[in-house]
Backbone as CSV, one residue per row, in Angstrom:
resi,resn,N_x,N_y,N_z,CA_x,CA_y,CA_z,C_x,C_y,C_z
1,MET,-106.528,44.310,56.106,-105.858,43.825,54.917,-104.399,43.565,55.240
2,LEU,-104.021,42.313,55.129,-102.659,41.930,55.435,-101.713,42.531,54.408
3,GLY,-100.656,43.200,54.891,-99.659,43.769,53.994,-100.058,45.106,53.414
4,MET,-101.187,45.624,53.736,-101.612,46.906,53.186,-101.621,47.950,54.295
5,ALA,-101.174,49.126,54.017,-101.184,50.226,54.989,-102.015,51.351,54.406
6,LYS,-103.256,51.423,54.835,-104.174,52.481,54.420,-104.203,52.666,52.899
7,GLY,-104.256,51.523,52.158,-104.391,51.617,50.715,-103.143,52.083,49.993
8,LYS,-102.013,52.119,50.647,-100.800,52.615,50.000,-99.995,51.502,49.337
9,GLY,-100.432,50.257,49.398,-99.694,49.174,48.753,-99.089,48.235,49.777
10,ILE,-98.086,47.508,49.383,-97.454,46.506,50.226,-96.516,47.184,51.209
11,ASP,-96.593,46.762,52.505,-95.702,47.336,53.520,-94.297,46.753,53.379
12,SER,-93.382,47.142,54.238,-91.984,46.733,54.175,-91.816,45.222,54.247
13,ALA,-92.515,44.555,55.161,-92.409,43.101,55.295,-92.931,42.414,54.037
14,GLY,-94.041,42.880,53.512,-94.594,42.324,52.283,-93.651,42.525,51.110
15,HIS,-93.028,43.686,51.058,-92.056,43.995,50.005,-90.887,43.017,50.065
16,GLU,-90.373,42.762,51.253,-89.242,41.850,51.419,-89.624,40.426,51.040
17,ILE,-90.817,40.002,51.414,-91.274,38.658,51.072,-91.396,38.509,49.560
18,MET,-92.020,39.466,48.903,-92.170,39.413,47.444,-90.813,39.418,46.753
19,LEU,-89.897,40.231,47.236,-88.562,40.306,46.656,-87.829,38.981,46.841
20,THR,-87.936,38.384,48.014,-87.294,37.097,48.288,-87.866,36.006,47.394
21,ILE,-89.170,35.954,47.270,-89.807,34.956,46.406,-89.370,35.148,44.962
22,SER,-89.342,36.371,44.489,-88.910,36.651,43.120,-87.470,36.222,42.907
23,LEU,-86.611,36.495,43.876,-85.206,36.118,43.770,-85.049,34.605,43.727
24,ILE,-85.745,33.892,44.598,-85.660,32.431,44.626,-86.155,31.838,43.312
25,LEU,-87.283,32.293,42.829,-87.811,31.783,41.558,-86.877,32.103,40.406
26,GLY,-86.283,33.273,40.427,-85.325,33.648,39.389,-84.105,32.749,39.398
27,LEU,-83.584,32.443,40.576,-82.433,31.553,40.680,-82.781,30.144,40.231
28,LEU,-83.953,29.661,40.589,-84.378,28.342,40.144,-84.510,28.281,38.629
29,ALA,-84.951,29.353,38.029,-85.152,29.387,36.580,-83.845,29.280,35.819
30,VAL,-82.759,29.738,36.396,-81.486,29.719,35.678,-80.496,28.723,36.254
31,SER,-80.885,27.916,37.231,-79.951,26.971,37.833,-79.617,25.857,36.852
32,PRO,-78.366,25.355,36.871,-77.970,24.281,35.963,-78.818,23.031,36.137
33,ALA,-79.199,22.685,37.362,-79.995,21.478,37.571,-81.334,21.582,36.854
34,ALA,-81.902,22.769,36.791,-83.187,22.951,36.131,-83.060,22.802,34.625
35,GLN,-81.863,22.933,34.102,-81.660,22.863,32.669,-80.944,21.591,32.229
36,ALA,-80.697,20.647,33.128,-80.024,19.404,32.769,-80.838,18.664,31.716
37,VAL,-80.132,18.001,30.818,-80.768,17.313,29.701,-80.317,15.858,29.674
38,ASP,-81.235,14.951,29.381,-80.876,13.561,29.121,-80.530,13.455,27.646
39,HIS,-79.311,13.008,27.355,-78.871,12.774,25.978,-78.913,11.266,25.762
40,VAL,-79.807,10.789,24.911,-79.975,9.359,24.687,-79.213,8.949,23.433
41,ALA,-78.243,8.040,23.613,-77.451,7.532,22.485,-78.327,6.550,21.711
42,ARG,-78.863,7.013,20.600,-79.773,6.194,19.791,-79.108,5.843,18.470
43,GLY,-79.063,4.561,18.178,-78.547,4.110,16.891,-79.668,4.028,15.879
44,GLN,-79.437,3.251,14.848,-80.430,3.129,13.788,-81.696,2.413,14.261
45,THR,-81.611,1.660,15.370,-82.778,0.948,15.894,-83.463,1.728,17.012
46,GLY,-82.934,2.891,17.350,-83.499,3.686,18.431,-82.823,3.444,19.766
47,ASN,-81.904,2.479,19.826,-81.162,2.157,21.040,-79.667,2.153,20.753
48,TRP,-78.859,1.971,21.784,-77.412,1.768,21.665,-77.256,0.395,21.023
49,SER,-76.902,0.350,19.735,-76.896,-0.905,18.990,-75.870,-0.857,17.873
50,LEU,-75.594,-2.045,17.301,-74.678,-2.136,16.164,-75.213,-1.321,14.999
51,LEU,-74.293,-0.732,14.268,-74.681,0.037,13.088,-74.621,-0.869,11.877
52,THR,-75.548,-0.668,10.951,-75.565,-1.483,9.746,-75.112,-0.650,8.562
53,GLY,-74.670,-1.332,7.530,-74.221,-0.619,6.339,-72.862,0.032,6.554
54,THR,-72.661,1.152,5.910,-71.351,1.812,5.950,-71.313,3.002,6.894
55,ASN,-72.381,3.237,7.629,-72.452,4.410,8.501,-71.874,4.100,9.887
56,ASN,-70.566,3.750,9.953,-69.976,3.372,11.231,-69.502,4.566,12.057
57,THR,-69.819,5.777,11.630,-69.481,6.976,12.414,-70.747,7.660,12.936
58,TYR,-71.860,6.961,12.875,-73.153,7.520,13.259,-73.134,8.127,14.657
59,TYR,-72.662,7.373,15.649,-72.674,7.860,17.038,-71.775,9.076,17.219
60,GLN,-70.604,9.058,16.563,-69.706,10.200,16.710,-70.296,11.436,16.043
61,THR,-70.938,11.265,14.908,-71.597,12.396,14.248,-72.694,12.945,15.156
62,TRP,-73.470,12.054,15.748,-74.511,12.470,16.689,-73.899,13.248,17.846
63,ALA,-72.828,12.730,18.435,-72.169,13.395,19.567,-71.630,14.766,19.164
64,ASN,-71.050,14.862,17.975,-70.493,16.136,17.501,-71.568,17.200,17.305
65,ASN,-72.805,16.779,17.100,-73.905,17.713,16.869,-74.681,18.059,18.139
66,ASN,-74.153,17.675,19.293,-74.794,17.963,20.572,-73.865,18.755,21.470
67,ILE,-74.452,19.453,22.418,-73.690,20.187,23.426,-73.948,19.500,24.755
68,PHE,-72.878,19.083,25.420,-72.970,18.362,26.682,-72.485,19.270,27.798
69,LEU,-73.362,19.543,28.755,-73.036,20.428,29.869,-72.936,19.642,31.168
70,VAL,-72.138,20.166,32.101,-72.066,19.568,33.426,-73.488,19.502,33.988
71,GLY,-73.855,18.347,34.512,-75.204,18.137,35.037,-76.090,17.348,34.087
72,ASP,-75.759,17.336,32.797,-76.524,16.545,31.839,-76.303,15.056,32.115
73,VAL,-77.138,14.215,31.488,-77.048,12.768,31.681,-76.925,12.107,30.316
74,LEU,-75.950,11.206,30.184,-75.775,10.418,28.973,-76.482,9.088,29.215
75,VAL,-77.438,8.731,28.341,-78.288,7.552,28.538,-78.018,6.532,27.439
76,PHE,-77.825,5.279,27.851,-77.624,4.174,26.915,-78.663,3.102,27.213
77,ASN,-79.549,2.825,26.241,-80.548,1.761,26.359,-80.173,0.664,25.372
78,TYR,-80.137,-0.591,25.838,-79.727,-1.698,24.979,-80.176,-3.016,25.593
79,THR,-80.043,-4.094,24.824,-80.382,-5.429,25.297,-79.281,-5.923,26.228
80,VAL,-79.654,-6.290,27.455,-78.682,-6.800,28.430,-78.025,-8.063,27.866
81,GLY,-76.707,-8.119,27.962,-75.948,-9.258,27.447,-75.535,-9.075,25.998
82,GLY,-76.261,-8.252,25.272,-75.924,-8.018,23.869,-74.969,-6.857,23.681
83,HIS,-74.954,-5.933,24.643,-74.091,-4.752,24.586,-73.706,-4.357,26.003
84,ASP,-72.856,-3.369,26.104,-72.494,-2.755,27.372,-72.001,-1.349,27.066
85,VAL,-71.610,-0.624,28.090,-71.000,0.696,27.916,-69.720,0.689,28.740
86,VAL,-68.626,1.050,28.095,-67.329,1.103,28.752,-66.778,2.505,28.597
87,ARG,-66.197,3.022,29.676,-65.623,4.372,29.640,-64.108,4.278,29.759
88,TYR,-63.442,5.104,28.956,-61.979,5.198,28.975,-61.548,6.558,29.479
89,SER,-60.327,6.615,30.009,-59.790,7.893,30.456,-58.899,8.532,29.397
90,ARG,-58.454,7.753,28.423,-57.553,8.298,27.392,-58.091,8.038,25.988
91,LYS,-57.838,8.971,25.109,-58.289,8.852,23.725,-57.614,7.681,23.016
92,THR,-56.348,7.401,23.339,-55.655,6.286,22.678,-56.347,4.955,22.982
93,GLU,-56.834,4.774,24.206,-57.578,3.558,24.552,-58.867,3.493,23.742
94,PHE,-59.537,4.629,23.632,-60.779,4.741,22.864,-60.522,4.431,21.391
95,ASP,-59.490,5.060,20.816,-59.177,4.855,19.397,-58.896,3.390,19.080
96,ASN,-58.282,2.676,20.026,-57.893,1.281,19.807,-58.904,0.273,20.346
97,CYS,-60.043,0.742,20.833,-61.052,-0.148,21.430,-60.395,-1.080,22.440
98,ALA,-59.553,-0.527,23.300,-58.780,-1.297,24.277,-59.695,-2.082,25.213
99,ARG,-59.180,-3.158,25.739,-59.953,-3.990,26.667,-59.751,-3.556,28.121
100,VAL,-58.814,-2.646,28.383,-58.613,-2.100,29.724,-59.588,-0.939,29.874
101,THR,-60.378,-0.936,30.936,-61.421,0.079,31.072,-61.333,0.829,32.389
102,LEU,-61.908,2.008,32.394,-62.035,2.797,33.614,-63.306,2.382,34.356
103,GLN,-64.406,2.246,33.610,-65.689,1.832,34.184,-66.474,1.063,33.143
104,ARG,-67.388,0.201,33.627,-68.238,-0.579,32.723,-69.649,-0.623,33.291
105,TRP,-70.638,-0.421,32.407,-72.050,-0.498,32.773,-72.685,-1.631,31.974
106,THR,-73.614,-2.363,32.598,-74.231,-3.518,31.938,-75.730,-3.640,32.201
107,SER,-76.369,-2.609,32.700,-77.780,-2.713,33.116,-78.773,-2.734,31.958
108,GLY,-78.370,-2.216,30.802,-79.297,-2.104,29.681,-80.071,-0.799,29.681
109,ALA,-79.956,-0.051,30.771,-80.593,1.270,30.898,-79.643,2.150,31.716
110,ASP,-78.459,2.367,31.174,-77.394,3.061,31.901,-77.535,4.570,31.799
111,ARG,-77.355,5.240,32.945,-77.460,6.700,33.037,-76.167,7.217,33.648
112,ILE,-75.400,7.965,32.876,-74.120,8.493,33.333,-74.261,9.997,33.516
113,VAL,-74.206,10.444,34.764,-74.311,11.873,35.064,-72.975,12.525,34.743
114,LEU,-73.006,13.556,33.926,-71.797,14.278,33.532,-71.567,15.381,34.553
115,ASN,-70.804,15.070,35.610,-70.685,16.022,36.707,-69.373,16.783,36.744
116,SER,-68.584,16.684,35.676,-67.366,17.489,35.590,-67.046,17.755,34.124
117,THR,-66.203,18.743,33.895,-65.826,19.078,32.524,-64.736,18.134,32.040
118,GLY,-64.590,18.055,30.743,-63.518,17.260,30.148,-64.042,16.348,29.059
119,PHE,-63.133,15.541,28.521,-63.495,14.595,27.471,-63.964,13.289,28.092
120,PHE,-64.946,12.687,27.446,-65.556,11.452,27.914,-65.577,10.508,26.720
121,TYR,-64.952,9.345,26.870,-64.846,8.381,25.778,-65.577,7.105,26.168
122,CYS,-66.471,6.607,25.300,-67.143,5.354,25.626,-67.378,4.512,24.381
123,ILE,-67.448,3.194,24.620,-67.653,2.221,23.550,-68.536,1.090,24.070
124,CYS,-68.906,0.183,23.170,-69.433,-1.124,23.547,-68.237,-2.065,23.459
125,SER,-67.959,-2.814,24.541,-66.757,-3.652,24.565,-66.975,-5.069,24.043
126,ILE,-68.176,-5.388,23.584,-68.421,-6.710,22.999,-67.560,-6.802,21.734
127,PRO,-66.768,-7.895,21.565,-65.873,-7.996,20.403,-66.586,-7.704,19.081
128,GLY,-65.969,-6.822,18.300,-66.495,-6.441,16.994,-67.461,-5.269,17.015
129,HIS,-67.959,-4.880,18.168,-68.939,-3.798,18.237,-68.304,-2.416,18.186
130,CYS,-67.116,-2.256,18.717,-66.439,-0.960,18.712,-65.625,-0.770,17.436
131,GLU,-65.002,-1.836,16.985,-64.106,-1.760,15.845,-64.824,-1.191,14.622
132,THR,-64.088,-0.959,13.582,-64.562,-0.267,12.380,-65.952,-0.674,11.922
133,GLY,-66.253,-1.959,11.831,-67.544,-2.389,11.325,-68.714,-2.102,12.247
134,GLY,-68.504,-2.200,13.557,-69.605,-2.029,14.506,-69.957,-0.590,14.781
135,GLY,-68.959,0.251,14.913,-69.178,1.684,15.106,-69.776,2.102,16.433
136,MET,-69.796,1.217,17.437,-70.416,1.566,18.721,-69.404,2.258,19.625
137,LYS,-69.102,3.509,19.283,-68.169,4.303,20.076,-68.473,5.774,19.870
138,LEU,-68.235,6.563,20.907,-68.397,8.009,20.778,-67.553,8.706,21.827
139,SER,-67.109,9.906,21.482,-66.395,10.752,22.442,-67.148,12.069,22.523
140,ILE,-67.245,12.583,23.741,-67.930,13.859,23.938,-67.048,14.779,24.754
141,HIS,-67.336,16.056,24.675,-66.638,17.050,25.492,-67.681,17.725,26.369
142,VAL,-67.509,17.613,27.684,-68.444,18.190,28.648,-67.915,19.557,29.067
143,THR,-68.768,20.580,28.959,-68.372,21.944,29.305,-69.375,22.554,30.283
144,THR,-69.094,23.771,30.680,-70.027,24.494,31.553,-70.783,25.562,30.786
145,THR,-70.460,25.727,29.498,-71.124,26.733,28.671,-71.619,26.100,27.388
146,ARG,-72.392,26.839,26.646,-72.947,26.336,25.394,-72.001,26.510,24.210
147,ALA,-70.745,26.818,24.455,-69.781,26.973,23.366,-69.625,25.644,22.639
148,VAL,-69.235,25.707,21.367,-69.028,24.506,20.569,-67.852,23.727,21.146
149,ALA,-68.009,22.421,21.272,-66.967,21.574,21.852,-65.777,21.444,20.918
150,PRO,-64.550,21.487,21.457,-63.356,21.313,20.638,-63.145,19.849,20.291
151,THR,-62.241,19.580,19.352,-61.877,18.223,18.985,-61.082,17.604,20.129
152,PRO,-61.339,16.333,20.461,-60.599,15.707,21.553,-59.101,15.700,21.275
153,PRO,-58.255,15.857,22.312,-56.813,15.818,22.119,-56.378,14.408,21.761
154,HIS,-55.256,14.272,21.036,-54.791,12.958,20.602,-54.450,12.057,21.786
155,ASN,-53.750,12.580,22.779,-53.391,11.789,23.954,-53.946,12.395,25.227
156,GLY,-55.051,13.114,25.137,-55.595,13.818,26.298,-56.095,12.875,27.371
157,THR,-56.031,13.323,28.591,-56.543,12.560,29.712,-57.888,13.128,30.123
158,LEU,-58.810,12.247,30.350,-60.171,12.625,30.719,-60.237,13.169,32.134
159,VAL,-60.992,14.247,32.321,-61.401,14.667,33.661,-62.737,13.975,33.840
160,ALA,-62.783,12.929,34.637,-63.865,11.959,34.649,-65.200,12.473,35.144
161,PRO,-66.279,12.176,34.376,-67.630,12.395,34.876,-67.936,11.329,35.931
162,SER,-69.076,11.462,36.606,-69.413,10.516,37.670,-69.840,9.175,37.102
163,ALA,-69.891,8.197,37.965,-70.334,6.865,37.583,-71.815,6.710,37.858
164,SER,-72.632,6.928,36.959,-74.063,6.708,37.060,-74.474,6.687,35.594
165,PRO,-74.880,6.092,34.425,-74.844,6.269,32.949,-75.620,7.415,32.331
166,THR,-78.043,10.535,24.246,-78.064,11.973,24.339,-79.144,12.531,23.403
167,THR,-79.575,13.464,22.923,-80.704,14.307,22.585,-80.196,15.462,21.745
168,PRO,-81.015,15.964,20.807,-80.529,17.009,19.911,-79.931,18.199,20.659
169,ALA,-79.057,18.887,19.946,-78.394,20.051,20.542,-79.413,21.100,20.949
170,ARG,-79.084,21.820,22.013,-79.967,22.896,22.464,-79.719,24.121,21.602
171,SER,-80.796,24.766,21.261,-80.680,26.005,20.504,-81.956,26.800,20.715
172,ALA,-81.955,28.015,20.227,-83.165,28.831,20.354,-84.323,28.172,19.609
173,ALA,-84.011,27.511,18.475,-85.048,26.860,17.693,-85.475,25.530,18.309
174,ASN,-84.603,24.924,19.144,-84.876,23.625,19.731,-84.501,23.632,21.208
175,PRO,-85.181,24.440,22.046,-84.819,24.512,23.459,-85.212,23.235,24.188
176,SER,-84.501,22.925,25.263,-84.900,21.783,26.084,-86.212,22.142,26.769
177,PRO,-86.989,21.129,27.200,-88.240,21.436,27.903,-87.993,22.303,29.128
178,ASN,-86.910,22.055,29.838,-86.617,22.842,31.030,-86.284,24.287,30.680
179,GLN,-85.619,24.504,29.513,-85.324,25.874,29.106,-86.620,26.624,28.823
180,SER,-87.576,25.947,28.204,-88.854,26.590,27.914,-89.557,26.970,29.208
181,ILE,-89.538,26.061,30.184,-90.160,26.339,31.475,-89.442,27.480,32.160
182,SER,-88.099,27.490,32.090,-87.328,28.570,32.708,-87.730,29.912,32.126
183,GLY,-87.923,29.952,30.820,-88.333,31.200,30.186,-89.699,31.651,30.664
184,LEU,-90.619,30.694,30.828,-91.950,31.041,31.322,-91.888,31.552,32.754
185,VAL,-91.069,30.895,33.585,-90.932,31.339,34.973,-90.363,32.748,35.006
186,ALA,-89.317,33.000,34.193,-88.716,34.335,34.158,-89.737,35.366,33.682
187,ALA,-90.535,35.003,32.688,-91.542,35.934,32.183,-92.585,36.246,33.251
188,ALA,-92.873,35.271,34.105,-93.836,35.502,35.182,-93.230,36.310,36.320
189,ILE,-91.937,36.156,36.548,-91.267,36.834,37.661,-91.048,38.313,37.378
190,LEU,-90.611,38.643,36.178,-90.237,40.025,35.878,-91.349,41.034,36.144
191,PRO,-92.578,40.781,35.703,-93.624,41.761,36.029,-93.849,41.881,37.536
192,GLY,-93.774,40.742,38.267,-93.943,40.779,39.718,-92.824,41.553,40.388
193,ALA,-91.598,41.376,39.904,-90.456,42.090,40.477,-90.595,43.587,40.227
194,ALA,-91.083,43.956,39.065,-91.265,45.380,38.762,-92.330,45.980,39.675
195,PHE,-93.372,45.189,39.977,-94.428,45.664,40.865,-93.895,45.880,42.277
196,VAL,-93.038,44.931,42.738,-92.504,44.994,44.094,-91.609,46.202,44.273
197,VAL,-90.781,46.493,43.303,-89.850,47.616,43.414,-90.630,48.883,43.289
């Protein structure tokens, strides 16, 4: 019997292997990459689109009700040529729907990896889409914890996320799929770890 010594249980090498496996699985269960979330910016049509009626703060309200963590992905789906995504480094540029940009995406399926903390400002730069009537703008605060995001500073400078281009807030009542899996992995590991020790 491999790993057994006269019916006394797992030998030293077996103990170390089980402990190592438990440790690796435990680390994978709590790693930020395992918990990254795609946040899809959905307007009234289900995509990044012009807002109709008087609800021109829809995207900002959506952003305010989400928690954005380093490693998460901000997703914008839209009709190519009809919209775009532009990122600003300063809130004043965002507030004024400025035409000077830090980055611009035009693929229609943009995925922006949020790989650093700080404020992130984005709009649709098509004339009339960002301004008051169009409402295609949002600012988010990317953090490393689940704490509630603060209000963006009036003249704050962005600590820029990466260039690559959201989803209900995470909570105990609404965990991300990866959080649910992490919990299952942890539940499976703990009894095994207790057995090994």
